[in-house]
Amino acid sequence: MFCCSHLKEHVQELTEEQISQMSPEELEWHFFKSHDSDKNMKLDGLEIMAAIEHRSEYNYPPDDDERLEYHTGLVDKILSEDDTNNDGMISYIEYVVSRRRVPGT
């Protein structure tokens, strides 16, 4: 689900040992919080895009324009599926609900 080194990159005050001992719910909280750059407890499109770019399992198109179009499409899909109140952002509750719908998370 979440890579310890990826989370450590964003949450410097935590040690790798602390991260490795976290529950899945704690990992999700820290992952969300670490990508909420404006600290409003919501992820906007740019914050979602930044989170996507850090995930290594996505196969990115090699061309920058294609990559931007690909990421924009992913962000649009995430917002259309998970932004249940249609405010253009994913709240932590919306994030948790969406993660529960994904098998293996």
XYZ file of N, CA and C in Angstrom:
315
model
N 0.830 -1.192 0.000
C 0.000 0.000 0.000
C 0.872 1.252 0.000
N 1.514 1.596 1.111
C 2.348 2.788 1.187
C 3.787 2.369 1.416
N 4.676 2.972 0.705
C 6.097 2.676 0.854
C 6.663 3.480 2.020
N 7.359 2.782 2.903
C 7.944 3.426 4.087
C 8.864 4.576 3.679
N 9.711 4.363 2.693
C 10.647 5.418 2.292
C 9.914 6.602 1.665
N 8.812 6.332 0.955
C 8.029 7.425 0.378
C 7.419 8.274 1.481
N 6.837 7.636 2.480
C 6.245 8.395 3.579
C 7.330 9.134 4.349
N 8.475 8.501 4.562
C 9.585 9.128 5.286
C 10.054 10.390 4.555
N 9.996 10.355 3.238
C 10.377 11.516 2.425
C 9.522 12.737 2.770
N 8.262 12.502 3.131
C 7.334 13.594 3.414
C 7.195 13.920 4.891
N 7.469 12.975 5.744
C 7.246 13.162 7.180
C 8.582 12.953 7.898
N 9.405 13.981 7.898
C 10.754 13.871 8.437
C 10.793 13.593 9.932
N 9.764 14.003 10.670
C 9.806 13.814 12.123
C 9.574 12.364 12.541
N 9.176 11.504 11.603
C 8.963 10.092 11.916
C 10.151 9.259 11.460
N 10.506 8.274 12.257
C 11.571 7.356 11.861
C 10.978 6.240 11.008
N 11.828 5.547 10.255
C 11.353 4.417 9.459
C 10.759 3.343 10.358
N 11.328 3.169 11.539
C 10.789 2.183 12.479
C 9.375 2.571 12.910
N 9.158 3.847 13.218
C 7.816 4.300 13.601
C 6.824 4.067 12.463
N 7.250 4.383 11.270
C 6.381 4.205 10.109
C 6.060 2.728 9.905
N 7.058 1.865 10.044
C 6.832 0.432 9.820
C 5.897 -0.182 10.855
N 5.741 0.463 12.001
C 4.870 -0.057 13.055
C 3.461 0.546 13.015
N 3.194 1.412 12.058
C 1.880 2.057 11.976
C 0.832 1.105 11.414
N -0.399 1.308 11.853
C -1.535 0.569 11.299
C -1.824 1.116 9.898
N -2.566 0.369 9.095
C -2.941 0.890 7.774
C -3.678 2.228 7.857
N -4.506 2.394 8.876
C -5.240 3.653 9.038
C -4.293 4.810 9.344
N -3.293 4.559 10.187
C -2.307 5.607 10.498
C -1.501 5.964 9.257
N -1.130 4.965 8.464
C -0.391 5.225 7.231
C -1.220 6.071 6.272
N -2.502 5.722 6.147
C -3.374 6.511 5.274
C -3.464 7.955 5.750
N -3.602 8.167 7.050
C -3.688 9.519 7.608
C -2.426 10.315 7.277
N -1.267 9.721 7.514
C -0.012 10.437 7.255
C 0.200 10.673 5.760
N -0.194 9.698 4.930
C -0.083 9.885 3.488
C -0.940 11.073 3.054
N -2.194 11.104 3.508
C -3.102 12.205 3.167
C -2.528 13.527 3.659
N -2.167 13.558 4.926
C -1.663 14.788 5.546
C -0.392 15.294 4.857
N 0.465 14.365 4.447
C 1.726 14.775 3.827
C 1.525 15.384 2.441
N 0.398 15.100 1.790
C 0.123 15.672 0.475
C -0.831 16.865 0.532
N -1.322 17.185 1.713
C -2.200 18.346 1.904
C -1.317 19.572 2.153
N -0.764 20.113 1.079
C 0.258 21.157 1.220
C -0.269 22.455 1.826
N -1.542 22.762 1.646
C -2.075 23.992 2.241
C -2.754 23.753 3.593
N -2.681 22.528 4.081
C -3.152 22.163 5.439
C -4.619 22.509 5.688
N -5.464 22.331 4.662
C -6.895 22.605 4.837
C -7.723 21.327 4.996
N -7.054 20.199 5.172
C -7.698 18.892 5.349
C -8.476 18.449 4.108
N -8.055 18.958 2.947
C -8.636 18.558 1.668
C -7.515 18.503 0.642
N -7.667 17.608 -0.326
C -6.716 17.544 -1.428
C -7.369 18.140 -2.664
N -6.733 19.187 -3.209
C -7.229 19.755 -4.457
C -6.551 19.027 -5.620
N -6.881 19.420 -6.832
C -6.343 18.742 -8.004
C -4.830 18.721 -8.068
N -4.188 19.829 -7.721
C -2.722 19.876 -7.763
C -2.102 18.981 -6.696
N -2.709 18.929 -5.523
C -2.199 18.055 -4.456
C -2.398 16.586 -4.827
N -3.523 16.280 -5.458
C -3.760 14.910 -5.925
C -2.738 14.546 -6.991
N -2.479 15.476 -7.908
C -1.500 15.216 -8.959
C -0.114 14.970 -8.367
N 0.269 15.752 -7.378
C 1.574 15.556 -6.732
C 1.648 14.183 -6.078
N 0.551 13.753 -5.450
C 0.525 12.430 -4.819
C 0.647 11.330 -5.870
N -0.041 11.489 -6.989
C 0.016 10.502 -8.068
C 1.432 10.392 -8.616
N 2.095 11.526 -8.806
C 3.439 11.520 -9.379
C 4.435 10.765 -8.515
N 4.163 10.661 -7.208
C 5.068 9.945 -6.315
C 4.838 8.441 -6.302
N 3.708 7.993 -6.815
C 3.385 6.573 -6.779
C 4.087 5.863 -7.922
N 4.927 4.909 -7.621
C 5.756 4.262 -8.635
C 5.011 3.247 -9.485
N 3.821 2.779 -9.063
C 3.157 1.735 -9.837
C 2.462 2.253 -11.091
N 2.364 3.578 -11.250
C 1.768 4.113 -12.463
C 2.800 4.085 -13.582
N 2.362 3.684 -14.770
C 3.237 3.690 -15.940
C 3.011 5.003 -16.674
N 3.945 5.917 -16.523
C 3.792 7.245 -17.092
C 4.204 7.262 -18.553
N 3.465 7.995 -19.371
C 3.937 8.216 -20.735
C 5.260 8.994 -20.691
N 6.168 8.709 -21.601
C 7.493 9.351 -21.555
C 7.490 10.838 -21.895
N 6.587 11.287 -22.734
C 6.534 12.677 -23.160
C 5.861 13.544 -22.088
N 6.429 14.733 -21.819
C 5.888 15.616 -20.779
C 4.431 16.004 -21.027
N 4.088 16.343 -22.270
C 2.704 16.716 -22.579
C 1.757 15.538 -22.369
N 2.201 14.350 -22.800
C 1.382 13.152 -22.606
C 1.231 12.842 -21.116
N 2.303 13.011 -20.366
C 2.272 12.748 -18.920
C 1.297 13.703 -18.224
N 1.346 14.989 -18.592
C 0.428 15.972 -18.007
C -1.022 15.614 -18.336
N -1.266 15.247 -19.590
C -2.618 14.852 -19.993
C -3.065 13.599 -19.229
N -2.162 12.651 -19.070
C -2.455 11.413 -18.338
C -2.786 11.726 -16.876
N -1.939 12.536 -16.232
C -2.172 12.900 -14.824
C -3.469 13.687 -14.659
N -3.724 14.605 -15.569
C -4.954 15.390 -15.511
C -6.170 14.476 -15.622
N -6.088 13.491 -16.503
C -7.175 12.523 -16.635
C -7.388 11.724 -15.362
N -6.285 11.323 -14.707
C -6.403 10.596 -13.435
C -7.037 11.463 -12.357
N -6.595 12.710 -12.268
C -7.159 13.633 -11.267
C -8.650 13.829 -11.528
N -9.027 14.047 -12.788
C -10.444 14.217 -13.127
C -11.252 12.983 -12.737
N -10.700 11.803 -12.993
C -11.389 10.548 -12.644
C -11.548 10.426 -11.129
N -10.484 10.715 -10.395
C -10.540 10.648 -8.927
C -11.595 11.611 -8.393
N -11.573 12.842 -8.882
C -12.548 13.829 -8.404
C -13.979 13.432 -8.775
N -14.180 12.920 -9.979
C -15.545 12.554 -10.380
C -16.066 11.363 -9.581
N -15.182 10.446 -9.186
C -15.609 9.262 -8.437
C -15.659 9.483 -6.929
N -14.760 10.307 -6.393
C -14.575 10.365 -4.939
C -15.022 11.666 -4.282
N -15.176 12.728 -5.049
C -15.600 14.020 -4.485
C -17.121 14.028 -4.372
N -17.628 13.434 -3.311
C -19.072 13.216 -3.184
C -19.875 14.496 -2.950
N -19.249 15.539 -2.417
C -19.992 16.794 -2.219
C -19.727 17.803 -3.342
N -18.964 17.383 -4.346
C -18.708 18.190 -5.549
C -18.137 19.571 -5.269
N -17.208 19.651 -4.299
C -16.561 20.940 -4.027
C -15.218 21.073 -4.739
N -14.865 20.081 -5.560
C -13.614 20.136 -6.305
C -12.405 19.696 -5.509
N -12.637 19.124 -4.330
C -11.547 18.650 -3.474
C -11.962 17.335 -2.812
N -10.957 16.597 -2.371
C -11.200 15.352 -1.646
C -10.904 15.605 -0.171
N -11.943 15.521 0.655
C -11.744 15.648 2.107
C -11.144 14.346 2.629
N -10.665 14.372 3.853
C -10.099 13.144 4.424
C -11.159 12.043 4.488
N -12.379 12.394 4.836
C -13.459 11.384 4.909
C -13.719 10.799 3.525
N -13.777 11.651 2.508
C -13.975 11.152 1.143
C -12.811 10.250 0.735
N -11.607 10.628 1.127
C -10.417 9.829 0.828
C -10.523 8.446 1.465
N -10.875 8.399 2.747
C -10.978 7.119 3.457
C -12.061 6.248 2.823
N -13.203 6.829 2.527
C -14.293 6.070 1.903
C -13.835 5.512 0.557
N -13.140 6.322 -0.230
C -12.678 5.857 -1.544
C -11.637 4.752 -1.404
N -10.764 4.850 -0.416
C -9.746 3.811 -0.198
C -10.392 2.490 0.202
N -11.490 2.532 0.898
C -12.182 1.309 1.325
C -12.832 0.597 0.141
N -13.130 1.357 -0.922
C -13.729 0.757 -2.121
C -12.700 0.038 -2.973
N -11.415 0.356 -2.786
C -10.349 -0.226 -3.597
C -9.889 -1.524 -2.941
N -9.980 -2.660 -3.653
C -9.534 -3.929 -3.062
C -8.058 -3.877 -2.678
N -7.735 -4.463 -1.533
C -6.343 -4.536 -1.088
C -5.851 -3.326 -0.342
N -6.744 -2.384 -0.011
C -6.305 -1.200 0.736
C -6.956 -1.152 2.087
